[in-house]
Amino acid sequence: MDPSSLIETLVARGLVSDEAISHFTRSEHLAGRPLESVLVEEGLLQESDLLQLMSETYGLPLVTLSPDCLDSAMASELPRKLLENFCVFPLRREEDESRLLLATTDPFDVTAADLFRLKTGREVSYVLAPKAQIMQAIQGKLMGTEGFRLLVDQVPDLPEWNELETLVETELSENAPPIIKLVDSLLRDACRRNASDIHMEPQEDHFRVRYRIDGILRTIMELPLRVERTCISRIKIMAGLNISETRKPQDGRISIKLDRRKVHLRVSTIASQLGEKVVLRILDQSSVQLDLGQLGLSKRDLRVLEAHIRSSSGMVLITGPTGSGKTSTLYACLRLLNDNSVNITTVEDPVEYQIPGLTQVGVNPRAGITFANALRAFLRQDPDIIMVGEIRDQTTAETAVQAAQSGHLVFSTLHTNDAPGTLARLVLMGIQPHQITGSLLCVVAQRLVRRNCSHCLEEAKITPEQVVLLNLSTEKKRPRKLLRGVGCEKCGQTGYRGRVGLYEILTMTTTLRQKLLVEPDYGSLLKAARDEGMISLLEDGLEKVEAGLTSLDEVLRVVTIQRESTRIPTASSILIEPPGVPLTVGQVMTRTVTSVHPNDSLTEVFHVLLHRRISGAPVVDDEGRILGVVSYCDLASQRWNGGRGHKKATARDAMSGSLITVNSSDSLGMAAQRMWRHRVHRVLVLEAGKLAGILTPFDLMPYTSLLKEES
């Protein structure tokens, strides 16, 4: 194969100019490298065009790399440095075992062919593949589960303790022990999958590894228990922790290089009943959206928020549960305001991402650096903008309010369910209403929902239940379609890829300030905010559902549950069926019910209640009939009164027979009245005398806009 003919074809097809060819031929850019590779690197030639032309000219197949076509065993036999230097990855051995098939971008490299022929003892043949895919395969992104299994099989049985320290202290290299390669591959694999956390936790019969991707934990693999000790010790060594300490919690930090960038991992260990659990938080600044326009704010909300954060003084609060993206929103706001004319200082616990131009301080209680102390110190540092990572107590809240009133722009976060609840929370923390009205500019409540995968989007049929949830009626125009992902390789068969924010922005208007001074309770503040035009989290979520950005299930997963009240419905809010909207219990109930068998031991029942975080569970026989219900109180009574035989007692012995049930065909209003009359938080739903589901206030709340109060 003659590379010169390839260059002539490129020019003839107009893919590259004669001037570019002449320039780079005469320049020092080549340095022994192929001309076509230099043209691709300089952006004068598209790699896809080059590979397609090479495939047509020389008859070489052009492939897309995937885990199914990679020979992980052969890859583990070849030095990684060799694969990276020549950008080559082995695909498979040919049937006669005498030839090795390699994926490459440069089939003209005779040196590479000779080296691989010498290393493997086989002749080589080539297929073409994009450089990015080859490097991903080499670095483990396309490794797949099979590749991890091969590394696990190479890990020896549990070593003695004196051998363990030598093992885990070994630096990563081609000759490093398999356990070190395994841990390194796991960390890199999680980073490349855009995971936010890695959970490594021992179970009774295996060592489980899970990634949190797009806010959801996914089990990646189940390793044998024999690798638990060495795997955790390796992580401790990398994080600078004490490997001999297994009882006390420890915190550390790991830095790894990934695709020419540095990724930090925050490590936390804690002792559990089955062994040590390790959680690693991945802090990859490249994956953090630092542009307000990319966070998912609507044009309406973006305009309002930008107006507030450009104020010369006042306080902006970002609220939401852990993992809702509050820190990213704060960083995006600070990045927008960051220039040489302002002094921006932050105090965080800990400092997750370093932003050039900002003075960032980490909380250190041992050194006397708390949120409140750091904030007071900042006021003597001539700040223009202050960011407090979180308001946790009255002292920090009072100092932040004073800073906002004294001419500073203050950003902070608070853990509340929604924006109006933030005002009530500040009052409960001891902040006077007049101080809040004089300092607070706005409150932004937010959640993160998984974004529909753009590669497998399909139109979804709108069900009657969704019509109700979307607050649609026959008088309103229904959306033409709802979209959701059905699952593909790009999204890991989940139907979702990436996340988008839902936002609720409360602006402190004159009306709200007056309401806060006169009647600072949650209900009044919520009504006033709604009257002032506040768009709720649920409404913003439904807009994104109709826009095809996410699914209705996702919105209800993060919004409905978070916003619901667990209080028993009052007589004034009993739901009845409105005309024209046939609502039955079967349409809205939760069909997934945690139940126990009458022959289950009390220990098994206890673990079910503990694991599912519920106070009680129905006892259901093999035919689906409800025999009773068993709760923590029933378990305690059985233990206290059961005498010597309590250890052999079953759910049948401990259950009580007081059951509140409804039928799936009953109206929703009747079911709500029954819940109120019996003062219960949930009722069991029957179909043909068998357990079919459960009805809770969480199931009722989405329908309140379509239901009217009972006279």
XYZ file of C-alpha atoms in Angstrom:
711
model
C 0.000 0.000 0.000
C 1.434 3.326 -1.076
C 0.463 6.313 1.117
C 1.302 8.764 -1.677
C -1.642 7.549 -3.749
C -3.897 8.208 -0.767
C -2.737 11.835 -0.610
C -3.394 12.263 -4.330
C -6.919 10.904 -3.913
C -7.571 13.287 -1.002
C -6.599 16.253 -3.171
C -8.553 14.978 -6.166
C -11.742 14.661 -4.111
C -11.315 18.113 -2.642
C -11.010 16.842 0.916
C -7.767 18.768 1.401
C -6.076 21.568 -0.523
C -2.724 21.506 -2.382
C -1.587 24.464 -0.227
C -2.086 22.478 2.962
C -0.189 19.539 1.524
C 2.703 21.756 0.458
C 2.805 23.645 3.748
C 2.932 20.618 6.011
C 5.306 18.729 3.707
C 7.843 21.561 4.031
C 7.184 22.272 7.728
C 8.508 20.568 10.828
C 5.024 19.339 11.810
C 5.614 15.908 10.289
C 8.523 14.795 12.467
C 8.334 11.337 10.953
C 4.528 11.116 11.287
C 2.182 10.334 8.383
C 1.027 13.432 6.547
C -2.631 12.412 6.682
C -2.451 12.071 10.502
C -1.024 15.579 10.805
C -3.796 16.970 8.607
C -6.414 15.359 10.862
C -4.761 16.716 14.022
C -4.635 20.226 12.560
C -8.337 20.114 11.701
C -7.751 20.358 7.939
C -9.117 16.878 7.283
C -11.995 14.992 8.899
C -10.972 11.637 10.349
C -14.220 10.038 9.171
C -13.499 11.133 5.574
C -9.963 9.758 5.763
C -11.039 6.389 7.173
C -13.848 6.036 4.616
C -11.451 6.766 1.765
C -8.857 4.312 3.109
C -11.543 1.659 3.400
C -12.643 2.186 -0.213
C -9.109 2.434 -1.592
C -7.453 -0.490 0.147
C -10.416 -2.741 0.848
C -10.051 -2.591 4.636
C -13.240 -2.944 6.693
C -14.318 0.127 8.684
C -15.747 -1.002 12.060
C -17.318 0.491 15.175
C -15.774 -0.859 18.359
C -18.048 -2.298 21.052
C -17.519 -4.625 24.043
C -18.770 -7.599 22.002
C -15.987 -7.368 19.436
C -13.055 -6.832 21.830
C -10.699 -9.600 22.906
C -10.057 -8.535 26.510
C -7.915 -11.613 27.162
C -5.559 -10.787 24.301
C -5.509 -7.131 25.323
C -4.419 -8.061 28.843
C -1.481 -10.034 27.400
C -0.128 -7.041 25.497
C 1.578 -4.066 27.190
C -0.753 -1.135 27.503
C 1.982 1.334 26.585
C 2.526 -0.538 23.330
C -1.154 -0.324 22.429
C -1.304 3.387 23.300
C 1.887 4.320 21.421
C 0.697 2.744 18.172
C -3.048 3.350 18.736
C -3.853 -0.288 18.074
C -6.273 -2.680 19.784
C -6.595 -6.459 19.257
C -10.045 -7.594 18.180
C -9.706 -11.346 17.876
C -7.595 -14.260 16.741
C -8.451 -15.694 13.371
C -9.869 -19.199 13.177
C -6.553 -20.855 12.462
C -4.936 -19.034 15.460
C -2.086 -17.973 13.189
C -3.275 -14.430 12.559
C -4.279 -11.577 14.851
C -6.853 -8.986 13.808
C -6.000 -5.442 14.947
C -8.026 -2.241 14.867
C -5.905 0.740 13.824
C -5.962 4.153 12.197
C -2.659 3.644 10.360
C -2.380 0.367 8.425
C 0.865 1.600 6.817
C 2.888 1.397 10.059
C 5.357 -1.404 9.326
C 7.083 -0.981 12.708
C 3.865 -1.691 14.570
C 3.198 -4.788 12.465
C 6.684 -6.138 13.179
C 6.428 -5.489 16.939
C 3.033 -7.178 17.298
C 4.201 -10.072 15.131
C 7.210 -10.517 17.423
C 5.155 -10.078 20.621
C 2.361 -12.523 19.723
C 4.075 -14.906 17.331
C 1.256 -14.331 14.844
C 0.857 -12.515 11.566
C -1.308 -9.408 11.794
C -4.132 -8.052 9.681
C -5.943 -4.737 10.064
C -9.370 -3.177 10.179
C -9.978 0.563 10.462
C -11.589 2.263 13.476
C -11.738 5.849 14.816
C -8.839 6.839 17.054
C -11.146 7.892 19.923
C -12.782 4.458 20.044
C -9.419 2.679 20.000
C -8.097 4.783 22.885
C -11.323 4.216 24.844
C -10.910 0.466 24.395
C -7.284 0.593 25.536
C -8.134 2.674 28.603
C -10.995 0.408 29.642
C -14.095 2.373 28.701
C -15.165 -0.395 26.317
C -13.734 -3.073 28.549
C -17.067 -4.525 29.549
C -17.855 -6.922 32.351
C -15.849 -9.716 30.756
C -12.656 -7.710 30.998
C -13.168 -7.148 34.721
C -13.808 -10.852 35.236
C -10.487 -11.669 33.616
C -8.689 -9.384 36.051
C -10.597 -10.841 39.018
C -9.626 -14.379 37.990
C -5.974 -13.345 38.152
C -6.257 -12.020 41.725
C -4.794 -14.596 44.144
C -6.530 -15.781 47.279
C -6.510 -13.540 50.358
C -2.853 -12.882 51.325
C -1.402 -12.691 54.779
C -1.450 -9.261 56.417
C 2.306 -8.756 56.080
C 2.004 -9.474 52.359
C -0.948 -7.152 51.954
C 0.955 -3.921 52.585
C 3.548 -4.772 49.929
C 0.810 -5.662 47.480
C -1.232 -2.496 47.739
C 1.748 -0.150 47.851
C 2.880 -1.220 44.388
C 2.545 1.518 41.803
C 0.431 0.976 38.707
C 2.538 -0.464 35.904
C 2.437 -3.159 33.271
C 3.744 -5.664 35.813
C 1.551 -4.492 38.673
C -0.502 -7.096 40.581
C -3.971 -7.806 39.128
C -5.757 -6.250 42.134
C -4.099 -2.908 41.397
C -5.089 -3.120 37.732
C -8.623 -4.047 38.795
C -9.037 -1.043 41.130
C -7.519 1.313 38.578
C -9.835 -0.033 35.858
C -12.886 0.352 38.124
C -12.082 3.984 38.907
C -11.459 4.856 35.284
C -14.519 2.961 34.101
C -16.740 4.874 36.537
C -15.272 8.214 35.440
C -15.810 7.476 31.781
C -19.400 6.394 32.392
C -20.008 9.818 33.968
C -20.814 8.254 37.330
C -21.042 10.618 40.285
C -20.323 8.009 42.980
C -18.831 4.532 43.354
C -20.194 2.246 46.076
C -18.133 -0.769 47.148
C -19.927 -2.765 49.788
C -19.553 -6.297 51.139
C -22.595 -8.560 51.080
C -23.078 -11.967 52.638
C -21.748 -13.899 49.639
C -20.139 -11.297 47.352
C -18.502 -7.887 47.107
C -20.872 -5.530 45.292
C -19.768 -2.599 43.130
C -22.348 0.011 42.148
C -22.156 3.282 40.207
C -24.527 6.200 40.652
C -25.251 7.309 37.103
C -27.731 10.103 36.441
C -28.784 9.963 40.090
C -29.644 6.234 40.072
C -27.504 3.473 41.589
C -26.707 0.642 39.171
C -25.051 -2.637 40.096
C -22.030 -2.970 37.823
C -20.606 -6.247 39.050
C -20.502 -8.675 41.953
C -16.944 -9.601 42.871
C -15.924 -12.593 45.006
C -15.423 -11.842 48.697
C -11.758 -12.830 48.490
C -10.936 -9.542 46.722
C -12.719 -7.330 49.280
C -9.815 -6.854 51.693
C -7.137 -6.136 49.089
C -9.459 -3.943 47.010
C -10.380 -1.702 49.960
C -6.773 -1.599 51.153
C -5.615 -0.486 47.724
C -8.109 2.378 47.783
C -7.005 3.351 51.294
C -3.378 3.477 50.193
C -4.265 5.650 47.204
C -6.257 7.992 49.481
C -3.561 8.178 52.163
C -5.672 6.381 54.791
C -4.700 3.906 57.495
C -5.216 0.392 56.119
C -5.022 -1.172 59.589
C -7.934 0.934 60.899
C -11.181 -0.834 60.045
C -13.487 0.334 62.853
C -13.450 4.139 62.617
C -14.736 6.110 59.611
C -12.008 7.663 57.459
C -12.001 10.323 54.751
C -9.408 10.865 52.049
C -8.844 12.010 48.500
C -7.506 10.398 45.300
C -6.336 12.088 42.113
C -6.050 10.204 38.824
C -5.226 11.286 35.283
C -7.924 10.533 32.775
C -7.648 11.482 29.113
C -5.063 14.209 29.830
C -7.116 15.736 32.637
C -6.994 15.290 36.394
C -10.009 13.807 38.161
C -10.378 13.950 41.941
C -12.187 11.330 44.007
C -13.330 11.933 47.588
C -13.116 8.702 49.602
C -15.221 7.773 52.627
C -15.018 4.491 54.558
C -17.277 3.180 57.292
C -17.530 -0.121 59.132
C -20.712 -2.126 58.574
C -21.921 -5.410 59.979
C -20.534 -7.348 57.007
C -17.302 -5.388 56.635
C -16.028 -2.019 55.481
C -17.990 -0.040 52.915
C -16.234 2.476 50.679
C -17.946 5.286 48.779
C -16.015 7.437 46.317
C -17.456 10.747 45.096
C -16.108 11.599 41.634
C -15.251 15.268 41.255
C -14.700 15.772 37.540
C -14.759 19.464 36.748
C -15.076 18.784 33.018
C -18.455 17.112 33.603
C -19.853 20.034 35.631
C -22.029 22.490 33.749
C -20.725 25.934 34.651
C -22.949 27.838 32.237
C -26.378 28.895 33.460
C -27.781 28.419 29.984
C -26.883 24.712 30.019
C -28.525 23.766 33.317
C -32.072 23.377 31.993
C -33.534 26.732 33.053
C -36.360 27.925 30.853
C -35.921 31.254 29.120
C -38.362 32.737 31.636
C -36.480 31.437 34.684
C -33.075 32.216 33.194
C -34.035 35.846 32.643
C -35.376 36.178 36.202
C -32.367 34.526 37.835
C -29.805 36.544 35.877
C -31.556 39.743 36.933
C -31.301 38.767 40.606
C -27.680 37.617 40.632
C -26.528 40.856 38.988
C -27.815 42.857 41.957
C -25.223 44.781 43.944
C -26.404 43.366 47.287
C -28.858 40.907 48.757
C -29.099 37.158 49.221
C -29.861 34.366 46.737
C -30.687 30.941 48.177
C -30.534 27.647 46.268
C -32.552 24.873 47.923
C -33.162 21.187 47.413
C -32.169 17.781 48.763
C -28.673 16.297 48.534
C -27.702 15.531 44.949
C -30.114 17.996 43.356
C -27.389 20.073 41.660
C -27.277 23.036 44.055
C -23.478 23.322 43.942
C -23.433 23.327 40.137
C -25.990 26.130 40.075
C -23.938 28.159 42.558
C -20.766 27.680 40.528
C -22.575 28.683 37.338
C -23.780 31.895 38.992
C -20.303 32.725 40.293
C -18.720 31.978 36.933
C -21.088 34.455 35.286
C -20.103 37.152 37.797
C -16.394 36.333 37.922
C -14.129 39.052 36.537
C -11.216 41.166 37.700
C -13.441 43.968 39.000
C -14.979 41.944 41.880
C -13.651 40.046 44.887
C -15.431 36.684 45.216
C -14.820 34.496 48.279
C -16.370 31.128 49.094
C -16.449 28.785 52.075
C -17.359 25.182 51.230
C -17.461 21.776 52.885
C -15.397 20.626 51.096
C -14.141 22.614 48.104
C -15.236 20.325 45.284
C -14.123 22.274 42.216
C -11.478 24.955 41.914
C -12.504 27.987 39.875
C -9.748 30.414 38.754
C -10.165 33.911 40.152
C -12.072 32.859 43.285
C -10.779 32.688 46.859
C -12.080 29.317 48.034
C -11.822 28.170 51.661
C -12.655 24.711 52.944
C -14.379 24.093 56.274
C -11.962 22.762 58.903
C -13.503 22.521 62.399
C -10.171 21.432 63.925
C -8.624 24.695 62.771
C -11.656 26.694 63.866
C -12.912 27.277 60.313
C -16.679 26.868 60.296
C -19.219 28.428 57.967
C -20.032 31.124 60.508
C -16.391 31.888 61.451
C -15.248 31.983 57.832
C -18.143 34.248 56.905
C -17.253 36.716 59.663
C -13.623 36.658 58.489
C -14.678 37.281 54.881
C -16.372 40.530 55.895
C -12.927 41.893 56.837
C -11.492 40.875 53.449
C -13.253 43.558 51.396
C -15.534 41.110 49.515
C -18.046 41.987 46.832
C -19.619 38.543 46.503
C -19.713 35.821 49.154
C -20.739 32.207 48.724
C -21.533 30.093 51.789
C -21.746 26.401 50.958
C -24.673 25.707 53.281
C -26.665 27.457 56.012
C -26.824 24.875 58.776
C -27.555 26.861 61.917
C -28.933 30.121 63.229
C -25.507 31.719 63.622
C -24.586 31.171 59.974
C -28.018 32.363 58.840
C -27.822 35.552 60.898
C -24.310 36.347 59.655
C -25.335 35.750 56.029
C -28.361 38.034 56.420
C -26.223 40.761 58.003
C -23.712 40.467 55.158
C -26.486 40.834 52.594
C -27.882 43.875 54.401
C -24.459 45.549 54.577
C -24.002 45.803 50.813
C -22.707 42.344 49.814
C -24.168 39.845 47.383
C -24.498 36.526 49.214
C -25.130 33.084 47.744
C -25.921 30.016 49.839
C -27.895 26.754 49.981
C -30.528 25.352 52.287
C -32.193 21.952 52.575
C -35.909 22.550 52.009
C -38.497 20.878 49.793
C -39.607 23.966 47.887
C -39.086 27.704 47.622
C -41.933 28.932 49.915
C -40.817 26.437 52.549
C -37.456 28.218 52.658
C -39.060 31.360 54.053
C -40.820 29.382 56.781
C -37.567 27.520 57.520
C -35.619 30.759 58.033
C -38.279 31.991 60.454
C -38.082 28.720 62.390
C -34.272 29.096 62.549
C -34.756 32.327 64.472
C -34.366 34.902 61.689
C -36.784 37.794 62.104
C -39.217 38.292 59.213
C -38.134 41.902 58.747
C -34.523 40.735 58.344
C -35.574 38.283 55.624
C -37.621 40.856 53.731
C -34.735 43.326 53.876
C -32.096 40.952 52.505
C -33.547 38.079 50.461
C -33.741 38.579 46.684
C -35.019 35.191 45.541
C -35.138 31.486 46.335
C -34.413 28.825 43.723
C -35.683 25.314 44.480
C -34.427 22.637 42.134
C -34.354 18.936 41.341
C -32.520 16.827 38.790
C -34.353 14.427 36.495
C -32.888 12.025 33.984
C -32.926 13.278 30.414
C -34.500 11.153 27.678
C -31.860 9.437 25.575
C -31.812 11.186 22.191
C -30.639 8.005 20.424
C -33.680 5.861 21.248
C -36.548 8.344 21.519
C -39.960 7.018 20.598
C -43.434 8.429 20.823
C -45.304 7.172 23.860
C -49.064 6.852 24.070
C -50.778 9.162 26.537
C -52.734 7.068 29.017
C -55.864 8.308 30.843
C -53.880 8.425 34.063
C -51.279 10.650 32.421
C -54.008 12.910 31.097
C -55.085 13.533 34.670
C -51.527 13.969 35.914
C -50.730 16.434 33.170
C -53.786 18.427 34.279
C -55.492 18.025 30.939
C -59.190 18.024 30.246
C -61.380 17.813 27.205
C -61.386 21.596 27.026
C -57.618 21.842 26.919
C -55.521 20.951 23.954
C -53.528 17.845 24.633
C -49.883 17.728 23.661
C -49.420 16.113 20.305
C -47.083 13.510 21.707
C -45.027 12.413 24.660
C -41.508 11.110 24.071
C -39.417 8.709 26.070
C -36.344 6.579 25.525
C -36.877 2.850 25.057
C -33.266 1.835 25.811
C -30.182 1.366 23.659
C -26.429 0.812 23.967
C -25.764 4.533 24.333
C -27.883 4.793 27.506
C -27.208 1.335 28.941
C -30.765 0.173 28.064
C -32.243 2.656 30.570
C -33.835 5.087 28.126
C -32.104 8.007 29.857
C -28.783 9.722 29.289
C -27.695 12.752 31.267
C -29.799 14.944 33.522
C -31.701 18.197 33.304
C -32.818 20.502 36.103
C -36.316 21.404 37.258
C -36.595 24.849 38.819
C -38.960 26.841 40.998
C -37.994 30.492 41.447
C -39.646 32.585 44.156
C -39.042 36.315 43.795
C -39.473 38.450 46.896
C -42.167 40.806 45.693
C -43.827 43.515 47.780
C -46.849 41.271 48.340
C -44.696 38.405 49.599
C -42.777 40.696 51.907
C -46.021 41.975 53.423
C -47.362 38.435 53.789
C -44.141 37.304 55.493
C -44.380 40.155 58.017
C -48.043 39.505 58.822
C -48.590 35.737 58.386
C -45.294 33.823 58.070
C -46.747 30.302 57.846
C -46.071 27.906 54.980
C -49.614 27.712 53.607
C -50.045 31.481 53.350
C -46.621 31.943 51.789
C -47.272 29.201 49.223
C -50.593 30.758 48.191
C -49.054 34.220 47.961
C -46.160 32.929 45.843
C -48.562 31.170 43.496
C -50.666 34.313 43.206
C -47.506 36.239 42.287
C -46.900 33.941 39.349
C -44.409 31.402 40.730
C -44.061 28.341 38.495
C -43.817 25.231 40.666
C -41.360 22.375 40.284
C -44.153 20.131 39.069
C -45.298 22.626 36.450
C -41.749 23.154 35.208
C -41.347 19.391 35.041
C -44.538 18.983 33.018
C -43.303 21.612 30.568
C -40.136 19.581 30.072
C -42.219 16.410 29.653
C -44.239 18.046 26.889
C -40.984 19.266 25.321
C -39.684 15.686 25.218
C -36.727 16.366 27.528
C -37.768 13.837 30.163
C -40.556 11.440 31.033
C -43.560 11.854 33.278
C -42.334 9.011 35.500
C -39.092 10.876 36.121
C -40.836 14.087 37.102
C -43.141 12.307 39.530
C -40.186 10.367 40.961
C -38.300 13.444 42.110
C -41.034 16.072 42.498
C -44.194 14.457 43.761
C -42.572 12.411 46.489
C -40.390 15.285 47.618
C -43.278 17.758 47.772
C -45.871 15.559 49.389
C -47.032 16.014 52.954
C -47.277 12.887 55.068
C -50.036 14.391 57.183
C -53.423 12.710 57.248
C -55.886 14.542 54.968
C -58.124 16.943 56.832
C -61.891 17.129 56.554
C -61.628 20.298 54.485
C -59.481 18.627 51.836
C -61.381 15.380 51.352
C -61.283 14.445 47.696
C -64.407 13.614 45.765
C -64.838 12.661 42.169
C -65.448 15.645 39.890
C -67.942 15.466 37.059
C -66.597 14.109 33.805
C -63.391 12.675 35.339
C -63.917 9.056 36.403
C -61.223 8.501 38.998
C -60.987 5.144 40.699
C -58.557 3.743 43.217
C -57.214 1.299 40.649
C -56.150 4.159 38.358
C -53.932 5.902 40.869
C -52.824 3.303 43.437
C -49.264 2.092 43.841
C -49.174 -1.498 42.641
C -45.808 -2.390 44.156
C -46.463 -3.479 47.745
C -43.944 -4.921 50.159
C -45.511 -7.918 51.886
C -44.359 -10.835 54.044
C -45.373 -14.488 54.159
C -47.159 -15.840 57.266
C -44.370 -18.413 57.753
C -41.540 -15.829 57.651
C -39.570 -15.609 60.878
C -39.668 -12.421 62.936
C -36.014 -11.835 62.073
C -36.845 -11.979 58.370
C -39.794 -9.637 58.877
C -37.624 -7.194 60.814
C -35.027 -7.064 58.035
C -37.744 -6.516 55.409
C -39.169 -3.546 57.330
C -35.695 -2.162 57.976
C -34.494 -2.568 54.401
C -37.645 -1.109 52.814
C -37.843 1.687 55.439
C -41.497 0.996 56.244
C -43.278 0.735 59.583
C -45.410 -2.276 58.693
C -46.266 -4.776 55.980
C -49.324 -6.889 55.104
C -49.130 -10.640 55.687
C -50.154 -12.380 52.451
C -50.543 -16.119 51.886
C -49.652 -18.081 48.742
C -53.050 -17.318 47.172
C -52.668 -13.542 47.579
C -55.166 -13.200 50.442
C -54.408 -10.689 53.194
C -54.325 -12.343 56.611
C -53.289 -9.327 58.649
C -50.579 -6.753 59.078
C -47.332 -6.835 61.081
C -45.490 -3.741 62.342
C -42.515 -2.863 64.526
C -44.893 -2.636 67.496
C -46.163 -6.150 66.809
C -42.586 -7.446 66.657
C -41.727 -5.737 69.945
C -44.834 -7.144 71.675
C -44.022 -10.643 70.481
C -40.490 -10.336 71.810
C -41.624 -9.059 75.191
C -44.501 -11.459 75.670
C -43.443 -14.486 73.716
C -41.399 -16.150 76.398
C -38.953 -18.870 75.487
C -40.518 -19.564 72.121
C -40.320 -16.075 70.704
C -37.263 -16.903 68.569
C -39.332 -19.445 66.629
C -42.294 -17.119 66.203
C -43.461 -16.220 62.694
C -45.282 -13.354 61.051
C -48.543 -15.235 61.602
C -47.904 -15.154 65.384
C -47.114 -11.438 65.500
C -49.629 -10.000 62.999
C -52.685 -8.007 63.977
C -55.998 -8.250 62.194
C -56.930 -4.544 62.082
C -57.028 -3.886 58.333
C -58.326 -0.884 56.430
C -59.038 -1.858 52.838
C -60.749 -0.506 49.733
C -61.546 -2.045 46.368
C -59.763 -0.981 43.194
C -63.142 -0.070 41.673
C -64.023 2.334 44.506
C -64.014 6.053 43.750
C -61.003 8.076 44.784
C -63.158 10.399 46.882
C -64.607 7.506 48.874
C -61.132 6.112 49.531
C -59.877 9.503 50.742
C -62.842 9.822 53.092
C -62.116 6.343 54.464
C -58.492 7.326 55.139
C -59.636 10.403 57.024
C -62.360 8.600 58.983
C -59.957 5.930 60.254
C -57.018 8.325 60.697
C -54.601 6.250 58.616
C -51.859 7.168 56.205
C -52.427 4.271 53.823
C -55.067 1.719 52.869
C -54.652 -1.638 51.158
C -56.378 -2.132 47.796
C -58.143 -5.378 46.902
C -59.096 -6.903 43.555
C -61.253 -10.028 43.703
C -60.411 -10.335 47.390
C -56.663 -10.378 46.780
C -53.998 -7.736 47.452
C -53.528 -5.544 44.371
C -51.838 -2.389 45.657
C -51.711 0.372 48.243
C -53.103 3.911 48.340
C -51.249 6.721 50.156
C -51.443 10.534 50.302
C -48.584 10.527 47.775
C -50.906 8.837 45.282
C -53.711 11.325 45.941
C -51.838 14.611 45.753
C -51.248 14.824 41.936
C -55.026 14.855 41.447
C -55.946 17.714 43.766
C -56.119 20.223 40.904
C -58.889 18.209 39.252
C -60.824 17.353 42.386
C -63.071 19.626 44.404
C -63.736 19.861 48.097
C -66.634 18.045 49.711
C -69.395 20.327 50.847
